[in-house]
Short mmCIF file of C-alpha atoms in Angstrom, two decimals:
data_model
loop_
_atom_site.label_atom_id
_atom_site.label_comp_id
_atom_site.label_asym_id
_atom_site.label_seq_id
_atom_site.Cartn_x
_atom_site.Cartn_y
_atom_site.Cartn_z
CA MET Z 1 92.24 -55.36 -46.09
CA GLY Z 2 88.86 -53.87 -44.93
CA GLY Z 3 88.74 -51.87 -41.33
CA TYR Z 4 86.96 -54.48 -38.16
CA TRP Z 5 86.01 -54.17 -34.90
CA GLN Z 6 87.03 -56.42 -32.42
CA GLU Z 7 85.97 -56.80 -28.55
CA GLN Z 8 86.61 -59.87 -26.43
CA ASP Z 9 83.84 -61.88 -24.81
CA LEU Z 10 83.88 -60.62 -20.64
CA GLU Z 11 85.55 -62.99 -18.32
CA LEU Z 12 86.22 -61.57 -14.87
CA GLY Z 13 88.63 -63.37 -12.99
CA THR Z 14 92.18 -61.27 -11.87
CA LEU Z 15 92.76 -57.67 -12.85
CA ALA Z 16 94.92 -58.80 -15.13
CA SER Z 17 91.91 -60.91 -16.96
CA LEU Z 18 89.47 -57.70 -16.49
CA ASP Z 19 92.15 -55.48 -18.14
CA GLU Z 20 91.90 -58.02 -21.43
CA ALA Z 21 88.01 -58.92 -21.23
CA ILE Z 22 87.39 -55.51 -21.57
CA SER Z 23 90.06 -54.09 -23.58
CA SER Z 24 88.80 -52.78 -27.03
CA THR Z 25 90.78 -52.48 -29.84
CA VAL Z 26 89.06 -49.89 -33.40
CA TRP Z 27 91.34 -50.30 -36.60
CA SER Z 28 90.96 -48.55 -38.51
CA SER Z 29 91.46 -49.22 -42.68
CA PRO Z 30 94.56 -48.77 -44.38
CA ASP Z 31 93.20 -47.24 -47.86
CA MET Z 32 91.57 -43.90 -45.14
CA LEU Z 33 94.28 -43.76 -43.10
CA ALA Z 34 97.55 -43.93 -45.50
CA SER Z 35 97.08 -42.39 -48.53
CA GLN Z 36 100.61 -43.20 -48.90
CA ASP Z 37 102.28 -47.17 -48.08
CA SER Z 38 104.73 -45.77 -45.74
CA GLN Z 39 101.62 -44.04 -43.41
CA PRO Z 40 101.78 -45.93 -40.03
CA TRP Z 41 98.26 -46.50 -38.61
CA THR Z 42 97.59 -47.38 -35.02
CA SER Z 43 94.57 -47.76 -32.72
CA ASP Z 44 92.49 -45.66 -29.43
CA GLU Z 45 93.10 -48.34 -26.92
CA THR Z 46 91.44 -48.16 -23.66
CA VAL Z 47 92.72 -50.36 -20.07
CA VAL Z 48 91.65 -51.00 -16.72
CA ALA Z 49 94.28 -49.32 -14.09
CA GLY Z 50 97.39 -52.25 -13.11
CA GLY Z 51 96.42 -54.41 -16.46
CA THR Z 52 98.16 -54.43 -19.52
CA VAL Z 53 97.85 -52.65 -22.68
CA VAL Z 54 99.28 -53.33 -26.59
CA LEU Z 55 100.37 -50.55 -28.61
CA LYS Z 56 100.81 -52.20 -31.96
CA CYS Z 57 101.36 -49.89 -35.28
CA GLN Z 58 101.62 -51.39 -39.00
CA VAL Z 59 102.99 -50.42 -42.10
CA LYS Z 60 102.98 -51.06 -45.38
CA ASP Z 61 105.89 -49.68 -46.72
CA HIS Z 62 108.60 -49.18 -45.00
CA GLU Z 63 111.53 -47.70 -46.72
CA ASP Z 64 113.99 -49.71 -45.11
CA SER Z 65 113.20 -47.60 -41.96
CA SER Z 66 112.17 -49.04 -38.51
CA LEU Z 67 109.37 -47.88 -36.62
CA GLN Z 68 109.43 -46.35 -33.33
CA TRP Z 69 107.27 -45.58 -30.14
CA SER Z 70 106.77 -42.31 -27.59
CA ASN Z 71 104.82 -42.47 -25.06
CA PRO Z 72 102.93 -38.51 -23.67
CA ALA Z 73 105.76 -36.84 -22.95
CA GLN Z 74 107.49 -37.33 -25.81
CA GLN Z 75 110.32 -40.11 -24.57
CA THR Z 76 111.34 -42.82 -26.96
CA LEU Z 77 110.09 -46.19 -25.63
CA TYR Z 78 111.47 -49.00 -28.72
CA PHE Z 79 112.94 -47.49 -31.89
CA GLY Z 80 112.58 -51.33 -33.74
CA GLU Z 81 114.02 -53.84 -31.04
CA LYS Z 82 115.74 -51.60 -29.17
CA ARG Z 83 114.71 -50.43 -26.23
CA ALA Z 84 115.21 -46.90 -24.88
CA LEU Z 85 113.14 -46.34 -22.26
CA ARG Z 86 114.70 -48.05 -19.36
CA ASP Z 87 110.61 -48.98 -17.65
CA ASN Z 88 110.76 -52.75 -17.23
CA ARG Z 89 106.83 -52.65 -17.24
CA ILE Z 90 107.50 -51.66 -21.38
CA GLN Z 91 108.21 -55.14 -23.38
CA LEU Z 92 108.97 -55.74 -26.80
CA VAL Z 93 105.85 -57.90 -28.51
CA LYS Z 94 106.85 -58.24 -31.93
CA SER Z 95 109.07 -56.08 -33.60
CA THR Z 96 109.03 -56.63 -38.16
CA PRO Z 97 109.69 -53.83 -41.40
CA HIS Z 98 106.25 -53.93 -41.14
CA GLU Z 99 105.06 -53.80 -37.20
CA LEU Z 100 106.32 -52.58 -34.05
CA SER Z 101 104.02 -53.75 -31.30
CA ILE Z 102 104.99 -53.32 -27.57
CA SER Z 103 103.17 -53.70 -24.62
CA ILE Z 104 103.05 -51.69 -20.86
CA SER Z 105 101.77 -53.27 -17.48
CA ASN Z 106 100.74 -52.49 -14.51
CA VAL Z 107 99.26 -49.39 -15.86
CA ALA Z 108 98.49 -46.78 -13.82
CA LEU Z 109 96.36 -42.97 -14.48
CA ALA Z 110 100.14 -41.42 -15.71
CA ASP Z 111 100.17 -43.45 -18.64
CA GLU Z 112 97.22 -42.36 -20.02
CA GLY Z 113 97.76 -39.81 -22.66
CA GLU Z 114 98.48 -39.96 -26.77
CA TYR Z 115 101.24 -42.51 -27.79
CA THR Z 116 103.34 -41.56 -31.23
CA CYS Z 117 104.55 -44.51 -33.70
CA SER Z 118 107.24 -43.00 -35.86
CA ILE Z 119 108.51 -44.10 -38.64
CA PHE Z 120 111.29 -41.90 -40.84
CA THR Z 121 110.85 -41.55 -44.25
CA MET Z 122 111.32 -38.59 -45.73
CA PRO Z 123 109.08 -36.71 -45.01
CA VAL Z 124 108.72 -38.28 -41.52
CA ARG Z 125 105.57 -40.16 -40.74
CA THR Z 126 103.47 -40.68 -37.51
CA ALA Z 127 100.81 -42.00 -36.10
CA LYS Z 128 98.32 -41.04 -33.02
CA SER Z 129 97.09 -43.65 -29.97
CA LEU Z 130 95.29 -42.33 -27.07
CA VAL Z 131 95.38 -44.89 -24.16
CA THR Z 132 92.19 -43.70 -21.69
CA VAL Z 133 92.95 -45.83 -18.04
CA LEU Z 134 90.22 -47.32 -16.50
CA GLU Z 135 89.54 -47.04 -12.65
CA ALA Z 136 88.25 -50.31 -10.83
CA ILE Z 137 86.64 -49.41 -7.48
CA SER Z 138 83.89 -51.11 -5.65
CA ALA Z 139 80.24 -50.93 -6.67
CA GLY Z 140 77.90 -49.34 -5.79
CA ARG Z 141 76.82 -46.23 -7.84
CA ALA Z 142 74.16 -46.36 -9.76
CA GLU Z 143 75.32 -44.83 -12.45
CA CYS Z 144 78.32 -47.47 -13.47
CA ASP Z 145 77.60 -50.45 -14.86
CA LEU Z 146 77.75 -53.24 -12.69
CA MET Z 147 79.60 -56.90 -13.89
CA ALA Z 148 78.86 -60.09 -11.67
CA SER Z 149 82.16 -62.09 -11.89
CA PRO Z 150 81.24 -66.12 -11.34
CA SER Z 151 84.07 -66.50 -9.52
CA TYR Z 152 83.35 -63.81 -7.49
CA PRO Z 153 79.71 -63.95 -6.65
CA GLY Z 154 79.39 -60.92 -4.50
CA HIS Z 155 82.02 -58.52 -5.49
CA PRO Z 156 80.69 -56.59 -9.44
CA LEU Z 157 83.09 -53.60 -10.24
CA CYS Z 158 82.27 -50.35 -11.35
CA MET Z 159 84.62 -48.92 -13.81
CA VAL Z 160 85.20 -45.16 -14.15
CA GLY Z 161 87.30 -43.61 -17.09
CA ILE Z 162 89.33 -40.70 -16.23
CA PRO Z 163 88.61 -37.75 -18.38
CA GLN Z 164 91.01 -36.31 -20.49
CA LYS Z 165 92.17 -32.84 -19.42
CA PRO Z 166 89.54 -30.79 -21.07
CA ILE Z 167 89.86 -28.50 -24.59
CA ILE Z 168 89.13 -25.02 -25.42
CA THR Z 169 88.07 -23.65 -28.71
CA GLY Z 170 86.39 -20.71 -30.43
CA TYR Z 171 88.90 -17.80 -29.71
CA LYS Z 172 90.35 -16.32 -32.61
CA SER Z 173 91.14 -13.11 -32.28
CA SER Z 174 91.07 -9.70 -30.24
CA LEU Z 175 87.51 -8.74 -29.48
CA ARG Z 176 86.23 -5.21 -29.58
CA GLU Z 177 84.05 -3.48 -26.62
CA LYS Z 178 80.71 -4.85 -26.43
CA GLU Z 179 81.58 -7.65 -28.55
CA THR Z 180 79.59 -10.96 -28.01
CA ILE Z 181 82.14 -14.31 -27.54
CA ILE Z 182 81.23 -18.02 -27.35
CA LEU Z 183 84.01 -20.85 -26.23
CA ASN Z 184 82.99 -24.01 -26.78
CA CYS Z 185 84.77 -27.19 -24.18
CA GLN Z 186 85.25 -30.67 -24.95
CA SER Z 187 86.58 -33.69 -22.61
CA SER Z 188 86.64 -37.05 -23.38
CA GLY Z 189 87.46 -40.38 -21.91
CA SER Z 190 84.88 -40.19 -18.42
CA LYS Z 191 82.80 -42.88 -16.55
CA PRO Z 192 80.64 -41.67 -15.83
CA ALA Z 193 79.51 -38.73 -17.91
CA ALA Z 194 81.79 -36.40 -16.54
CA GLN Z 195 80.47 -32.11 -16.23
CA LEU Z 196 81.94 -28.95 -17.29
CA THR Z 197 81.41 -25.92 -15.50
CA TRP Z 198 82.89 -22.18 -16.93
CA ARG Z 199 84.81 -19.54 -14.63
CA LYS Z 200 86.16 -16.05 -15.44
CA GLY Z 201 88.94 -15.98 -12.84
CA GLU Z 202 86.54 -16.28 -9.72
CA GLN Z 203 83.86 -15.48 -10.92
CA GLU Z 204 81.58 -18.50 -12.11
CA LEU Z 205 80.12 -17.74 -15.83
CA PRO Z 206 76.52 -20.25 -16.47
CA GLY Z 207 77.14 -21.74 -19.84
CA GLU Z 208 74.99 -24.27 -21.21
CA PRO Z 209 74.25 -28.25 -19.40
CA THR Z 210 76.80 -30.08 -20.39
CA GLN Z 211 75.89 -32.10 -23.17
CA ILE Z 212 76.89 -36.13 -23.63
CA GLN Z 213 78.24 -38.32 -25.92
CA GLU Z 214 78.96 -41.95 -26.35
CA ASP Z 215 82.95 -42.49 -27.51
CA PRO Z 216 83.88 -44.99 -30.12
CA ASN Z 217 85.40 -47.74 -27.35
CA GLY Z 218 81.71 -48.00 -25.88
CA LYS Z 219 82.76 -47.54 -22.64
CA THR Z 220 83.80 -44.16 -21.52
CA PHE Z 221 82.31 -40.58 -22.74
CA THR Z 222 82.89 -37.36 -24.66
CA VAL Z 223 81.37 -34.91 -23.12
CA SER Z 224 81.01 -31.18 -24.14
CA SER Z 225 79.39 -27.35 -22.89
CA SER Z 226 79.78 -23.86 -24.41
CA VAL Z 227 79.45 -20.53 -22.93
CA MET Z 228 78.74 -16.75 -24.50
CA PHE Z 229 78.98 -13.40 -22.91
CA GLN Z 230 79.14 -9.69 -23.91
CA VAL Z 231 83.09 -8.86 -23.46
CA THR Z 232 83.66 -5.46 -21.48
CA ARG Z 233 87.15 -3.34 -21.04
CA GLU Z 234 87.31 -5.09 -17.73
CA ASP Z 235 87.66 -8.49 -19.85
CA ASP Z 236 90.98 -7.72 -21.54
CA GLY Z 237 93.52 -10.09 -20.49
CA ALA Z 238 90.89 -12.49 -18.24
CA ASP Z 239 91.09 -15.79 -17.69
CA ILE Z 240 88.74 -17.94 -18.92
CA LEU Z 241 88.41 -21.39 -17.33
CA CYS Z 242 86.72 -24.94 -18.48
CA SER Z 243 86.70 -27.08 -15.41
CA VAL Z 244 85.70 -30.90 -15.10
CA ASN Z 245 83.71 -32.30 -12.34
CA HIS Z 246 84.45 -35.94 -11.96
CA GLU Z 247 84.37 -38.57 -8.95
CA SER Z 248 87.55 -40.19 -10.10
CA LEU Z 249 89.76 -36.36 -10.37
CA LYS Z 250 88.94 -36.81 -6.17
CA GLY Z 251 89.14 -33.11 -5.64
CA ALA Z 252 91.76 -32.47 -8.24
CA ASP Z 253 91.78 -29.65 -10.81
CA ARG Z 254 91.95 -30.37 -14.33
CA SER Z 255 90.87 -27.31 -16.09
CA ALA Z 256 91.68 -25.82 -19.70
CA SER Z 257 92.36 -22.10 -19.76
CA GLN Z 258 91.94 -19.43 -22.40
CA ARG Z 259 93.08 -15.70 -22.22
CA ILE Z 260 91.51 -13.57 -24.38
CA GLU Z 261 92.13 -9.49 -25.61
CA VAL Z 262 89.24 -7.15 -26.04
CA LEU Z 263 90.03 -3.36 -27.48
CA TYR Z 264 88.34 -0.70 -26.35
CA THR Z 265 88.39 2.84 -26.48
CA PRO Z 266 91.16 5.00 -24.16
CA THR Z 267 90.62 6.81 -21.57
CA ALA Z 268 92.86 9.71 -20.01
CA LYS Z 269 93.75 11.93 -16.59
CA ILE Z 270 96.05 15.20 -16.27
CA ARG Z 271 98.41 14.15 -13.28
CA PRO Z 272 100.05 17.59 -11.94
CA ASP Z 273 103.83 17.53 -10.13
CA PRO Z 274 103.84 18.75 -7.95
CA PRO Z 275 100.43 17.90 -6.88
CA HIS Z 276 99.74 21.75 -5.77
CA PRO Z 277 101.57 24.67 -7.76
CA ARG Z 278 103.07 27.77 -6.50
CA GLU Z 279 104.22 31.10 -8.08
CA GLY Z 280 107.79 30.31 -9.10
CA GLN Z 281 107.94 26.56 -9.01
CA LYS Z 282 108.77 24.06 -12.47
CA LEU Z 283 105.71 21.79 -13.11
CA LEU Z 284 104.85 19.01 -15.23
CA LEU Z 285 101.41 18.02 -16.36
CA HIS Z 286 101.24 14.49 -17.07
CA CYS Z 287 98.82 13.22 -19.24
CA GLU Z 288 97.93 8.98 -18.34
CA GLY Z 289 96.75 7.76 -21.20
CA ARG Z 290 94.87 3.87 -20.84
CA GLY Z 291 93.23 1.80 -23.50
CA ASN Z 292 93.59 -1.15 -25.83
CA PRO Z 293 96.00 -0.75 -27.91
CA ILE Z 294 97.48 2.41 -25.83
CA PRO Z 295 97.53 5.52 -26.74
CA GLN Z 296 100.59 6.27 -29.21
CA GLN Z 297 99.46 10.41 -29.40
CA TYR Z 298 98.71 12.85 -26.92
CA LEU Z 299 97.91 16.86 -28.20
CA TRP Z 300 97.98 19.51 -25.22
CA GLU Z 301 96.14 22.78 -25.73
CA LYS Z 302 94.85 25.37 -23.69
CA GLU Z 303 91.54 27.38 -23.63
CA GLY Z 304 91.84 30.40 -25.27
CA SER Z 305 95.34 30.14 -27.26
CA VAL Z 306 96.44 28.20 -30.41
CA PRO Z 307 96.64 24.51 -30.23
CA PRO Z 308 98.63 22.71 -29.51
CA LEU Z 309 101.02 23.17 -27.46
CA LYS Z 310 104.41 22.07 -27.52
CA ILE Z 311 105.27 18.31 -25.95
CA THR Z 312 108.85 18.09 -24.40
CA GLN Z 313 108.53 15.28 -22.05
CA ASP Z 314 106.87 11.84 -23.57
CA SER Z 315 103.39 12.79 -22.86
CA ALA Z 316 103.94 15.48 -20.68
CA LEU Z 317 103.51 19.39 -20.96
CA ILE Z 318 106.35 21.58 -19.17
CA PHE Z 319 106.41 24.88 -17.37
CA PRO Z 320 110.27 25.77 -16.37
CA PHE Z 321 108.96 28.51 -14.70
CA LEU Z 322 105.09 29.17 -13.21
CA ASN Z 323 103.80 32.90 -13.84
CA LYS Z 324 100.46 34.64 -13.16
CA SER Z 325 99.66 34.52 -17.20
CA ASP Z 326 100.13 30.21 -16.69
CA SER Z 327 96.57 30.22 -15.28
CA GLY Z 328 94.08 29.01 -17.44
CA THR Z 329 92.09 25.60 -18.53
CA TYR Z 330 94.47 22.82 -20.20
CA GLY Z 331 92.57 19.95 -21.87
CA CYS Z 332 95.03 16.26 -23.50
CA THR Z 333 93.75 14.54 -26.21
CA ALA Z 334 94.57 10.72 -26.49
CA THR Z 335 94.84 8.96 -29.38
CA SER Z 336 94.69 5.68 -30.80
CA ASN Z 337 93.36 3.72 -33.95
CA MET Z 338 89.72 3.35 -31.47
CA GLY Z 339 89.85 6.43 -30.77
CA SER Z 340 90.02 9.52 -28.73
CA TYR Z 341 89.78 11.00 -25.44
CA LYS Z 342 90.35 14.81 -24.04
CA ALA Z 343 91.06 15.06 -19.96
CA TYR Z 344 90.77 18.79 -18.76
CA TYR Z 345 92.53 20.65 -15.72
CA THR Z 346 91.70 23.75 -14.23
CA LEU Z 347 95.66 25.45 -13.43
CA ASN Z 348 95.43 28.68 -10.73
CA VAL Z 349 98.92 29.86 -10.04
CA ASN Z 350 97.70 32.52 -7.38
CA ASP Z 351 95.40 30.01 -5.47
CA PRO Z 352 94.83 31.88 -2.30
CA SER Z 353 94.30 28.98 0.18
CA PRO Z 354 97.53 26.87 -1.28
CA VAL Z 355 98.20 23.37 0.78
CA PRO Z 356 101.04 23.93 3.77
CA SER Z 357 103.75 21.33 2.80
CA SER Z 358 105.08 19.58 5.89
CA SER Z 359 107.44 22.10 6.94
CA SER Z 360 105.20 24.86 7.57
CA THR Z 361 102.93 22.08 9.26
CA TYR Z 362 105.67 20.77 12.03
CA HIS Z 363 106.82 24.52 12.83
CA ALA Z 364 102.85 25.24 13.96
CA ILE Z 365 103.65 22.16 16.06
CA ILE Z 366 106.33 23.89 17.65
CA GLY Z 367 104.45 27.42 17.55
CA GLY Z 368 101.90 26.16 19.65
CA ILE Z 369 103.49 23.90 22.25
CA VAL Z 370 105.64 27.27 22.96
CA ALA Z 371 102.27 29.13 22.93
CA PHE Z 372 100.89 26.74 25.69
CA VAL Z 373 104.27 26.17 27.73
CA VAL Z 374 103.91 30.50 27.81
CA PHE Z 375 100.60 30.13 28.86
CA LEU Z 376 101.29 27.90 31.94
CA LEU Z 377 104.54 30.05 32.94
CA LEU Z 378 101.89 33.93 32.94
CA ILE Z 379 99.28 31.25 34.97
CA LEU Z 380 101.30 30.61 37.29
CA LEU Z 381 102.91 33.47 38.16
CA ILE Z 382 99.72 35.16 38.54
CA PHE Z 383 98.81 32.67 41.38
CA LEU Z 384 102.80 32.92 43.13
CA GLY Z 385 102.11 36.83 43.44
CA HIS Z 386 97.99 36.60 44.43
CA TYR Z 387 99.54 33.91 47.47
CA LEU Z 388 102.89 36.80 48.28
CA ILE Z 389 100.25 39.65 48.15
CA ARG Z 390 98.04 37.91 50.93
CA HIS Z 391 100.26 36.61 52.78
CA LYS Z 392 102.55 39.84 54.02
CA GLY Z 393 104.74 39.95 57.13
CA THR Z 394 106.99 41.92 58.79
CA TYR Z 395 110.57 41.07 60.09
CA LEU Z 396 112.25 40.21 63.76
CA THR Z 397 113.36 43.84 65.71
CA HIS Z 398 115.30 43.99 68.95
CA GLU Z 399 114.15 47.58 70.34
CA ALA Z 400 116.43 48.41 73.91
CA LYS Z 401 113.99 48.26 77.21
CA GLY Z 402 113.48 51.25 79.15
CA SER Z 403 113.62 53.37 76.09
CA ASP Z 404 110.40 54.85 75.50
CA ASP Z 405 110.56 55.98 79.47
CA ALA Z 406 114.24 58.24 79.46
CA PRO Z 407 113.49 61.66 80.06
CA ASP Z 408 115.70 62.63 77.31
CA ALA Z 409 117.83 61.06 74.10
CA ASP Z 410 121.19 60.20 75.95
CA THR Z 411 119.64 58.48 78.54
CA ALA Z 412 117.31 56.62 76.37
CA ILE Z 413 121.14 55.40 74.01
CA ILE Z 414 122.46 55.31 77.25
CA ASN Z 415 119.74 52.81 78.41
CA ALA Z 416 119.57 50.65 74.87
CA GLU Z 417 123.53 50.12 74.71
CA GLY Z 418 123.55 48.75 78.35
CA GLY Z 419 120.13 46.28 78.00
CA GLN Z 420 120.56 45.06 75.09
CA SER Z 421 121.93 41.91 76.97
CA GLY Z 422 119.75 41.49 79.72
CA GLY Z 423 116.24 43.01 78.20
CA ASP Z 424 113.62 41.02 77.06
CA ASP Z 425 113.06 41.48 72.80
CA LYS Z 426 110.43 42.03 71.79
CA LYS Z 427 109.25 40.37 68.80
CA GLU Z 428 106.85 40.87 65.51
CA TYR Z 429 105.84 37.80 64.17
CA PHE Z 430 103.71 36.82 60.79
CA ILE Z 431 100.02 36.30 61.82
#
């Protein structure tokens, strides 16, 4: 039995008849697909959204086993003549030892994908059927095929193929820094032909123009594109995205991602803890290495001394009690299988201008406030003393009237005692 192509004439009327009119079946020869008689074979199908698609699976030698249909989510639809999934849209068309055919009515875009026909021989053998769903929309796009219906003149329809999720190929293993990578992206099932774009994170990558090839069903297209760039260490762990742009997606994202790994030589830096070491303190010099792969070996040395120095904690060099003899320049060499990197740090235990601690800064602020208050008090005392000196006064005195005219002292005393009550007071006031 040879392979053959079958396509029905176009007869538009209802949406169901439109589906039957444009659905195409491409049969592959059993002699080509089945190296053994128990290898099942099937075909790819194209259907309009809302229509009905028939999936047919055949096998020459069933070996006393039943055929099974599964959907793209690997849920069993039918096992022989037994229904497995409760979906009234899916019905049994034919079940024999050599054939299992089912139909799916009211097809939606969510039904698109790869369906699997299996026969549970030893080993289990499978065949795939790719179902492509076309969306029927109002005509008016120049890039779509217009099909005028004799029954409904003036109401042409435009068949739009929903593009499949793209597939990225070309990445095999880790890359070394400055190597060039070439990635390919492909998506099938679109009508009109979709466009592909590349991104690295949020950055757009200039890829090759989209190449277009007609699918075997003659109604949809497969598009492909490639991108080439030189990788850097910043690209390690980056996601390269290939996105499909098509009117049927209505802005929805349909993309594939490929994460790349870049191998690069290490770098290192020395971090002191505490940041400003003083004599008598405990000091740790941490050698922090970065690279892919991460450095696994660290070697410490001091200029003018016999290397290497002993590491007592991971990649850190420890000084339990700093003294003047520890001053000098220290080097840390970080090594991986990609290479080595040496970092330096100059330790000066007798730093003449150590950075003040937070407690000393606090005391300085308090001292400044106290000095300011004392200064204000001194200014206040100076102004008060100056005021008192300029406004000097006398006290109120009472002298006896007539004492100045007395002939002698006894008479003056007598006059003073007797004349206090009735005499006039002599007063002095502040001027």
